[in-house]
PDB file of C-alpha atoms in Angstrom:
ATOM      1  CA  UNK A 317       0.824   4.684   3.007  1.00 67.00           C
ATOM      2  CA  UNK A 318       0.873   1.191   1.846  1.00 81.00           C
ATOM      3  CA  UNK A 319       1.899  -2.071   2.019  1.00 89.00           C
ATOM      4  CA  UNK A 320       5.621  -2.906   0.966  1.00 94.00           C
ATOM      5  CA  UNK A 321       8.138  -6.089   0.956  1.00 96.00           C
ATOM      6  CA  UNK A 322      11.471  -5.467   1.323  1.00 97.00           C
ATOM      7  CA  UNK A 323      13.776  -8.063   0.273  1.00 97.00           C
ATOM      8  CA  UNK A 324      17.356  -7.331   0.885  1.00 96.00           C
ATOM      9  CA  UNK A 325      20.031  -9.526   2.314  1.00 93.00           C
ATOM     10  CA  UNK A 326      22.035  -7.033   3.115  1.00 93.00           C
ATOM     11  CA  UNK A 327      20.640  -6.154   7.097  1.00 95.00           C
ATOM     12  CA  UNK A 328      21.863  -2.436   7.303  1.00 95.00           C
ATOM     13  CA  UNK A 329      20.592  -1.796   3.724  1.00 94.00           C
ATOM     14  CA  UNK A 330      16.946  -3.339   4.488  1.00 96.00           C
ATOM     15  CA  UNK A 331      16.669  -2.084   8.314  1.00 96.00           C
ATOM     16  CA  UNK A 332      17.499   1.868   6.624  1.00 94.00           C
ATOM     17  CA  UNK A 333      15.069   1.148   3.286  1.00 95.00           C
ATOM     18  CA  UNK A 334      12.413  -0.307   5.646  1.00 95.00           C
ATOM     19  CA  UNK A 335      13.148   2.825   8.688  1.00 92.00           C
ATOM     20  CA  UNK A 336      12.642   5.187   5.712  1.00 89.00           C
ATOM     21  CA  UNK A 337       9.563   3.970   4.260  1.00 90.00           C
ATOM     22  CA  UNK A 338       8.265   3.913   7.707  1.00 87.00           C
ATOM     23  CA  UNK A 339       8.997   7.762   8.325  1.00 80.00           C
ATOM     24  CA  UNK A 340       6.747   8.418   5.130  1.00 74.00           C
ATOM     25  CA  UNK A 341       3.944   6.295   6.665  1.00 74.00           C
ATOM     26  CA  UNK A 342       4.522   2.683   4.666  1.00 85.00           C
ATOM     27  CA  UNK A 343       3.596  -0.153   6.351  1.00 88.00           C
ATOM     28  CA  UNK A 344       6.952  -2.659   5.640  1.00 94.00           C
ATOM     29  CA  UNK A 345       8.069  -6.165   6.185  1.00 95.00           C
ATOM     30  CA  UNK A 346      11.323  -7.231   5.644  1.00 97.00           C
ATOM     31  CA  UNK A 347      12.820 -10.344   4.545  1.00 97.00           C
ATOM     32  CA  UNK A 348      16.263 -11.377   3.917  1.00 97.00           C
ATOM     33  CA  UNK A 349      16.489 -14.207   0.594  1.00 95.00           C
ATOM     34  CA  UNK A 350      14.664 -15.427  -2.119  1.00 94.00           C
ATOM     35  CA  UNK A 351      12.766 -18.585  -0.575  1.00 95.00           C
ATOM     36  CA  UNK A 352      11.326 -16.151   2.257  1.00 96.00           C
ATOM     37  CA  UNK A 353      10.060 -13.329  -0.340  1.00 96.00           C
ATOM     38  CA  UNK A 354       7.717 -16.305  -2.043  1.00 95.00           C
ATOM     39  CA  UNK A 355       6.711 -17.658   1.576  1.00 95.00           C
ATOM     40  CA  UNK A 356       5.608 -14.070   2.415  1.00 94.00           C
ATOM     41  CA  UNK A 357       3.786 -13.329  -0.894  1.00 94.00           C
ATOM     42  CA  UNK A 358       2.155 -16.673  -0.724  1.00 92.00           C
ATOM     43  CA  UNK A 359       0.887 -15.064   2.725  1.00 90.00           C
ATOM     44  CA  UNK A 360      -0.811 -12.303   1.064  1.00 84.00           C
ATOM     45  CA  UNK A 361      -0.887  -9.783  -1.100  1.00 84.00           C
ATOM     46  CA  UNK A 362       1.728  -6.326  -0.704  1.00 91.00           C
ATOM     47  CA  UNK A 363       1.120  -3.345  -2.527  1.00 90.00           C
ATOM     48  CA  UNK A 364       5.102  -2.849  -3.764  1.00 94.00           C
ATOM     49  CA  UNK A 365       7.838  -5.057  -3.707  1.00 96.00           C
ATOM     50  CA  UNK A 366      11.365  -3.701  -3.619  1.00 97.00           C
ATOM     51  CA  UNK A 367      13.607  -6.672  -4.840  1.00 95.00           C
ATOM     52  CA  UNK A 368      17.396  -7.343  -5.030  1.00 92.00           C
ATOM     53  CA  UNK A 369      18.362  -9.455  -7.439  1.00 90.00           C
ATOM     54  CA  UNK A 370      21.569 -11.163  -5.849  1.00 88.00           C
ATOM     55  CA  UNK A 371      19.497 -13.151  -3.010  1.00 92.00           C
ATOM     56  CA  UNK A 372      20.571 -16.140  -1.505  1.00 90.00           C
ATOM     57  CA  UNK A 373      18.430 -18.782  -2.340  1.00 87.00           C
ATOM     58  CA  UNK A 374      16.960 -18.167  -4.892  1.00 91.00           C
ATOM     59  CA  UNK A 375      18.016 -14.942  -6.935  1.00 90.00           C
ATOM     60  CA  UNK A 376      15.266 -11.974  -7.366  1.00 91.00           C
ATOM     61  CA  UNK A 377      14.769 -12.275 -11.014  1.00 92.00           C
ATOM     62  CA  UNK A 378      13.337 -15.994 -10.084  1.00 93.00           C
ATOM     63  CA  UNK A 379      10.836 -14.658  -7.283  1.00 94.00           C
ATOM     64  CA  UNK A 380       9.678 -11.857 -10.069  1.00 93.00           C
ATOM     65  CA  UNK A 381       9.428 -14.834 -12.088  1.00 92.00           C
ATOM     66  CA  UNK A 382       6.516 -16.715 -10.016  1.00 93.00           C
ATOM     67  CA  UNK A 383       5.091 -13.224  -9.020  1.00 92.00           C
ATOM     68  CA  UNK A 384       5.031 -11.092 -12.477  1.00 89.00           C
ATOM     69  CA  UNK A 385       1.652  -9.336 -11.581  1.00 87.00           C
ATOM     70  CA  UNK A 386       3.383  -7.988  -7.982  1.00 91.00           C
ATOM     71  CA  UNK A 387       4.624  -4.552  -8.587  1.00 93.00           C
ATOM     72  CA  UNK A 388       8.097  -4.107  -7.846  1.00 94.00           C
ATOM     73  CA  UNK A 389      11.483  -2.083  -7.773  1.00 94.00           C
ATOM     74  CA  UNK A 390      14.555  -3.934  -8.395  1.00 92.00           C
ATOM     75  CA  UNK A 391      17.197  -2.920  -6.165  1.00 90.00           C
ATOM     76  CA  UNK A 392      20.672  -3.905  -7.001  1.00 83.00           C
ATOM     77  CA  UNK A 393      24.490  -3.174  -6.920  1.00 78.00           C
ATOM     78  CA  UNK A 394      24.453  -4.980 -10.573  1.00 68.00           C
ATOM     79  CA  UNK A 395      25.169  -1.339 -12.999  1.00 65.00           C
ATOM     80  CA  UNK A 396      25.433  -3.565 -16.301  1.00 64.00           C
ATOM     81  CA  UNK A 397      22.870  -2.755 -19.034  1.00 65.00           C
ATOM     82  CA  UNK A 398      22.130  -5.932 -19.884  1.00 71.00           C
ATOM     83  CA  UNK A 399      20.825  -6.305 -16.295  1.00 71.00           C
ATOM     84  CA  UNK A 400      18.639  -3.568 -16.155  1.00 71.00           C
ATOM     85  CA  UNK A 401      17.169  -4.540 -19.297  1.00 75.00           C
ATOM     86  CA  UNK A 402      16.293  -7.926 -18.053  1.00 77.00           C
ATOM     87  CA  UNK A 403      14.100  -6.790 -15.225  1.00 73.00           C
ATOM     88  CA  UNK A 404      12.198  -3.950 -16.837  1.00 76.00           C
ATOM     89  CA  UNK A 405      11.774  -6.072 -19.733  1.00 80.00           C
ATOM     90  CA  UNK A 406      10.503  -8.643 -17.688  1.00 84.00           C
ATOM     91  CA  UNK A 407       7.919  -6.495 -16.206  1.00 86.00           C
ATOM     92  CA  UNK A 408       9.263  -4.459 -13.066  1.00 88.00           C
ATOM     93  CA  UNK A 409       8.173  -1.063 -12.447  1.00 89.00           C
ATOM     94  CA  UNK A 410      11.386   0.296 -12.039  1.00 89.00           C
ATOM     95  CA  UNK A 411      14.553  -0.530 -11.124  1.00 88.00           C
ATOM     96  CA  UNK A 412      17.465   1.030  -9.061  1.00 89.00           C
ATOM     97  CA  UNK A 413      21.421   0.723  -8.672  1.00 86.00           C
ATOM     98  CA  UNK A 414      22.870   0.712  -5.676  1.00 86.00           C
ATOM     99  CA  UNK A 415      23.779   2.900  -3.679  1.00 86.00           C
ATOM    100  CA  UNK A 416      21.285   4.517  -4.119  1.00 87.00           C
ATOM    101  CA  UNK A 417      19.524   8.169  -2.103  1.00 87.00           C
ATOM    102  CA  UNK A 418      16.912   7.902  -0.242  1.00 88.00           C
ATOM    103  CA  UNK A 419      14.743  10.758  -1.151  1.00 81.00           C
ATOM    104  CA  UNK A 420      15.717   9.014  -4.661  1.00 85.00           C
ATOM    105  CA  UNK A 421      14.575   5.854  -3.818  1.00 88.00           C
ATOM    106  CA  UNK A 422      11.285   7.224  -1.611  1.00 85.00           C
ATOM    107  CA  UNK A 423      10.138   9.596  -5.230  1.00 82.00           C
ATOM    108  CA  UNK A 424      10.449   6.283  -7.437  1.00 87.00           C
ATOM    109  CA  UNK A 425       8.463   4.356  -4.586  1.00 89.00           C
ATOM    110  CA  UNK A 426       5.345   6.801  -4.436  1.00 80.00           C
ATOM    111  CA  UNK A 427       5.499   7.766  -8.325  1.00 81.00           C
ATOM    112  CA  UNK A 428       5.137   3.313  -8.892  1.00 87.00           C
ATOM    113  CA  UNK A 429       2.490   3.665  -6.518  1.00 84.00           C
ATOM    114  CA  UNK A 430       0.379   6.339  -7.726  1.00 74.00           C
ATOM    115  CA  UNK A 431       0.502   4.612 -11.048  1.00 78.00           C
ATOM    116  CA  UNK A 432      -0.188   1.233  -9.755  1.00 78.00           C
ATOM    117  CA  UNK A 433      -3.182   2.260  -7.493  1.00 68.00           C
ATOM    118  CA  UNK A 434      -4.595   4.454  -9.790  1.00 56.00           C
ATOM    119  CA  UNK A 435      -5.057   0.867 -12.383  1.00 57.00           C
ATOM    120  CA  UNK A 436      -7.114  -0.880  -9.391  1.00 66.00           C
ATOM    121  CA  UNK A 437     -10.826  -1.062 -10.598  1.00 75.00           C
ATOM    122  CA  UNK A 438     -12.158  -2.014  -7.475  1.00 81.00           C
ATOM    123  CA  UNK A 439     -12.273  -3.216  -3.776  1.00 85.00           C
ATOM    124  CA  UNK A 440     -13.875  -6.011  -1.915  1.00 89.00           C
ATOM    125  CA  UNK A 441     -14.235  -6.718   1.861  1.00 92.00           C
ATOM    126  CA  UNK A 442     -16.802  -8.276   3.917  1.00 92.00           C
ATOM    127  CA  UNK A 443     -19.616  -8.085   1.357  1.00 94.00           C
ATOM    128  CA  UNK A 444     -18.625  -4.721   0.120  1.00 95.00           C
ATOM    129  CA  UNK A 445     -17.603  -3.509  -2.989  1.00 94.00           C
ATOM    130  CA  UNK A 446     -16.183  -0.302  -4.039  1.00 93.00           C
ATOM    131  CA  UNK A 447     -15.997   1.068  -7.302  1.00 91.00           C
ATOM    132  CA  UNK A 448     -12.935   3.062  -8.080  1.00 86.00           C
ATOM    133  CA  UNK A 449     -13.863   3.643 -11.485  1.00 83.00           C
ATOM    134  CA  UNK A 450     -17.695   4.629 -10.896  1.00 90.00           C
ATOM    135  CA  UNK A 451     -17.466   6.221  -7.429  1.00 91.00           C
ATOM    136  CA  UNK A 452     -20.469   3.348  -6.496  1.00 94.00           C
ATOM    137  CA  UNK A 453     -20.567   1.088  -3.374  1.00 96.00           C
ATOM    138  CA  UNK A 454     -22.285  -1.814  -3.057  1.00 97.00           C
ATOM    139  CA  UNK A 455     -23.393  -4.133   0.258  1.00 96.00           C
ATOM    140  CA  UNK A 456     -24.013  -7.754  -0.280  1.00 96.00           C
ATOM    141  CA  UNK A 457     -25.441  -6.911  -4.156  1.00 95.00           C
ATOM    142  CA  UNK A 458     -27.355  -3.961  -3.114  1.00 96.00           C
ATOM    143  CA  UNK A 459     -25.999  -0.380  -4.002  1.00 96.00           C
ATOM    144  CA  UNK A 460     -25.521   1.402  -0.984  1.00 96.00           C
ATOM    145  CA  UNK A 461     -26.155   5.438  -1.640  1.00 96.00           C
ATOM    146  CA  UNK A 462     -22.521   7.267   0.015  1.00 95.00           C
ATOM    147  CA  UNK A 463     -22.049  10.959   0.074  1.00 95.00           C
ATOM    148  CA  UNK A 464     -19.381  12.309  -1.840  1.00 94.00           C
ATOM    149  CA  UNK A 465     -17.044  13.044   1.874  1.00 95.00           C
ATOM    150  CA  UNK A 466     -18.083   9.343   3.168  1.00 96.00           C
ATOM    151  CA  UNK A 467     -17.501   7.652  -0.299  1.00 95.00           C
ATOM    152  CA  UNK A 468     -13.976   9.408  -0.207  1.00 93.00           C
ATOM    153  CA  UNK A 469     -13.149   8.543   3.417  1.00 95.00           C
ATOM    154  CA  UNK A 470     -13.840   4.467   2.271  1.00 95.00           C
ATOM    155  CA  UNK A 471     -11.786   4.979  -0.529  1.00 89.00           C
ATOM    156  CA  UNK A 472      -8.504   6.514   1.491  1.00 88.00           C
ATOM    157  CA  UNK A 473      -9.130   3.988   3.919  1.00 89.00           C
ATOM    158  CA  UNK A 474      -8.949   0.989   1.111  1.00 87.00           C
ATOM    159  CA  UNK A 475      -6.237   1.961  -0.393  1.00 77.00           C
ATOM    160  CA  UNK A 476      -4.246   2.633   2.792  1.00 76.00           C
ATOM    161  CA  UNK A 477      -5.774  -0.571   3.818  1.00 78.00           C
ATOM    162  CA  UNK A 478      -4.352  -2.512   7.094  1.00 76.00           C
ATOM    163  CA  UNK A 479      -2.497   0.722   7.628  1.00 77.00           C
ATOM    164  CA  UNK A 480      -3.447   3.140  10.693  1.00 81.00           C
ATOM    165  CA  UNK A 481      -4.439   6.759   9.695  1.00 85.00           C
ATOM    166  CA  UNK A 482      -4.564   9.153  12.354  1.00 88.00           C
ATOM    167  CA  UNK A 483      -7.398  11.608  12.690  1.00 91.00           C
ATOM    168  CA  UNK A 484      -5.472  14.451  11.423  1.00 89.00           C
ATOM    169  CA  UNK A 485      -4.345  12.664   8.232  1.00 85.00           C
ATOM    170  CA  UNK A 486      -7.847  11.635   7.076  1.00 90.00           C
ATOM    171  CA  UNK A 487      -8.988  14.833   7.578  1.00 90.00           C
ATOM    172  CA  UNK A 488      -5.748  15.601   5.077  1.00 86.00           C
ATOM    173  CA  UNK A 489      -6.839  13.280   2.617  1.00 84.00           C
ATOM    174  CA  UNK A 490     -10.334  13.368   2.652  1.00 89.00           C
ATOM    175  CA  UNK A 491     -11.219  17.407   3.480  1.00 89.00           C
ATOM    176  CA  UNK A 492      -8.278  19.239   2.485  1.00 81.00           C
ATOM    177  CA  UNK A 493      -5.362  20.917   4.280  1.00 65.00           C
ATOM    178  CA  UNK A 494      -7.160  24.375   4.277  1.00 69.00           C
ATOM    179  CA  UNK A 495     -10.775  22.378   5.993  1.00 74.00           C
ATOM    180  CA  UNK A 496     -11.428  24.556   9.210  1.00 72.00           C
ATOM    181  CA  UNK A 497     -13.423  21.811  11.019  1.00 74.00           C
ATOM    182  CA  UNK A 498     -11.967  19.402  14.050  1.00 82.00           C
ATOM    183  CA  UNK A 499     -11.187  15.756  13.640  1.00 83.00           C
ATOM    184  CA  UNK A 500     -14.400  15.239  15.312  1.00 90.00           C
ATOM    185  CA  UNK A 501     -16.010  15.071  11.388  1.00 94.00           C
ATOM    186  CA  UNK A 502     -13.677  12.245  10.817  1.00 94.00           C
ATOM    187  CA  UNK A 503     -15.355  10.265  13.949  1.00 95.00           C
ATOM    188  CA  UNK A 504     -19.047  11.445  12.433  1.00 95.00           C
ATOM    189  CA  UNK A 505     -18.592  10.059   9.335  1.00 96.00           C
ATOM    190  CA  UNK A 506     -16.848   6.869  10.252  1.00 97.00           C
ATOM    191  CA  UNK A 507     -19.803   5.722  12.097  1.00 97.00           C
ATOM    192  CA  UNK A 508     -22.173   6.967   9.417  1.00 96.00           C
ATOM    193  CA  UNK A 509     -19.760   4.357   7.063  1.00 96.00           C
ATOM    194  CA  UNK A 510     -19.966   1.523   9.811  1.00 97.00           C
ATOM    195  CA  UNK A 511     -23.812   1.716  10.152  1.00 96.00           C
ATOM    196  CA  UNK A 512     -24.218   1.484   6.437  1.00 96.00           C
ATOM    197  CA  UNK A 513     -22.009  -0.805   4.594  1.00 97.00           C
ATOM    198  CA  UNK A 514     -21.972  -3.922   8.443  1.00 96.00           C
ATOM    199  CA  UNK A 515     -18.040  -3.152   8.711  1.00 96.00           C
ATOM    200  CA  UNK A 516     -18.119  -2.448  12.383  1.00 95.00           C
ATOM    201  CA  UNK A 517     -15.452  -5.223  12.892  1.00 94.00           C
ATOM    202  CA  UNK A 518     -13.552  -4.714   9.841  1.00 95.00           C
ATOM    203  CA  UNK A 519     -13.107  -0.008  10.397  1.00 96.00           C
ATOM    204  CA  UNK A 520     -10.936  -0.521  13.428  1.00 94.00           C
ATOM    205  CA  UNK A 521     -10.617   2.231  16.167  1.00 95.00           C
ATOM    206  CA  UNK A 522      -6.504   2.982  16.925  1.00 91.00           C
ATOM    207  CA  UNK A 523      -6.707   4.262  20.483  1.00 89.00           C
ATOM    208  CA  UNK A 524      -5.583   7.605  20.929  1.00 87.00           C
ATOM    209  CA  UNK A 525      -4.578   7.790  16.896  1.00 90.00           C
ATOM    210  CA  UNK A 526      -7.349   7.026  14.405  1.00 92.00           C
ATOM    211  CA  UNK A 527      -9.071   4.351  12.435  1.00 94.00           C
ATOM    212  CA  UNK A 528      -7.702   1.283  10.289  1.00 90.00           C
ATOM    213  CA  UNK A 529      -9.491  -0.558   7.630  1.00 91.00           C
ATOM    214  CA  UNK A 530      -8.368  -4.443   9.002  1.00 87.00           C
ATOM    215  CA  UNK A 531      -8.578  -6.525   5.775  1.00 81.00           C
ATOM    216  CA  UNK A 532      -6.111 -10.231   4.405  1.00 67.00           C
ATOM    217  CA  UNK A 533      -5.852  -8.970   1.181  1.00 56.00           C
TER     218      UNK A 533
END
């Protein structure tokens, strides 16, 4: 559940990365060289970048170059040693040989994003701030007093932010698998967060699915 480029020029390779991803719940956007990849991270900001190297272009050890704090996979047919050392010693997360499977490649994904999103300290949007550290939320300076279910509820929705969680996965995240309420808590405690932190605009309703946390970054 999070934001990922996907830079592959090969179209059958990206289109079955990207369909994959999607399946798990990832929001993707694909692109197809080098000079693309920098226009879209110039656009904003992606939570995991999975990057070929042999790009036309410009080649995907350049784009890491100009975009070392973007976590990323390298993905590439290249098996020499001297290769993979070059682009974990430059500062990628990981980095794959293709071909590669996809349950492989969809394990190495979530395991660079649990570490990656676990480092994040804190979260900003509209005049709030969230506290990943602390557990503390704050609304234009002033802290704003959360209980633990609605301060866990803005969390999952930052971190899955500009992604759309349906009713039934928040409830997931947030109360458990083995919670015997109805998804009507979820809609309770949505407002609750709306009313208190101004983000009526920003906590999106999905009709007929769930809520989204809209935000550029």
């Amino acid at each position: 559940m999070a934001k990922i480029l996907i830079v592959e020029d090969e179209e059958p390779v990206n289109e079955l990365i990207r369909r994959n991803l999607e399946l798990v719940g990832h929001q993707c956007r694909s692109v197809y060289d080098g000079k693309a990849a920098l226009d879209a991270l110039a656009e904003g900001s992606y939570d995991l970048m999975l990057l070929d190297v042999m790009l036309p272009e410009l080649d995907g050890f350049d784009v890491f170059e100009q975009n070392r704090e973007q976590p990323t996979i390298f993905l590439t047919a290249r098996n020499g040693l001297s290769d993979r050392l070059r682009g974990l010693t430059m500062g990628a997360d990981d980095y794959m040989v293709k071909p590669f499977e996809m349950l492989e490649m969809l394990a190495r994904v979530e395991a660079v994003l649990r570490r990656t999103q676990t480092q994040r300290k804190d979260f900003e949007i509209a005049g709030v701030r969230v506290d990943f550290e602390s557990r503390r939320v704050w609304r234009n300076g002033v802290e704003i007093d959360c209980s633990p279910k609605e301060y866990e509820l803005l969390e999952t929705l930052a971190v899955n932010r500009n992604i759309a969680l349906s009713r039934e996965r928040l409830l997931e995240l947030v109360w458990g698998y083995d919670f015997e309420g109805d998804t009507r808590t979820v809609d309770v405690h949505i407002q609750r967060l709306r009313k208190k932190l101004g983000l009526e605009k920003q906590i999106r309703t999905v009709y007929k699915l769930g809520y989204r946390l809209e935000t550029d970054r």
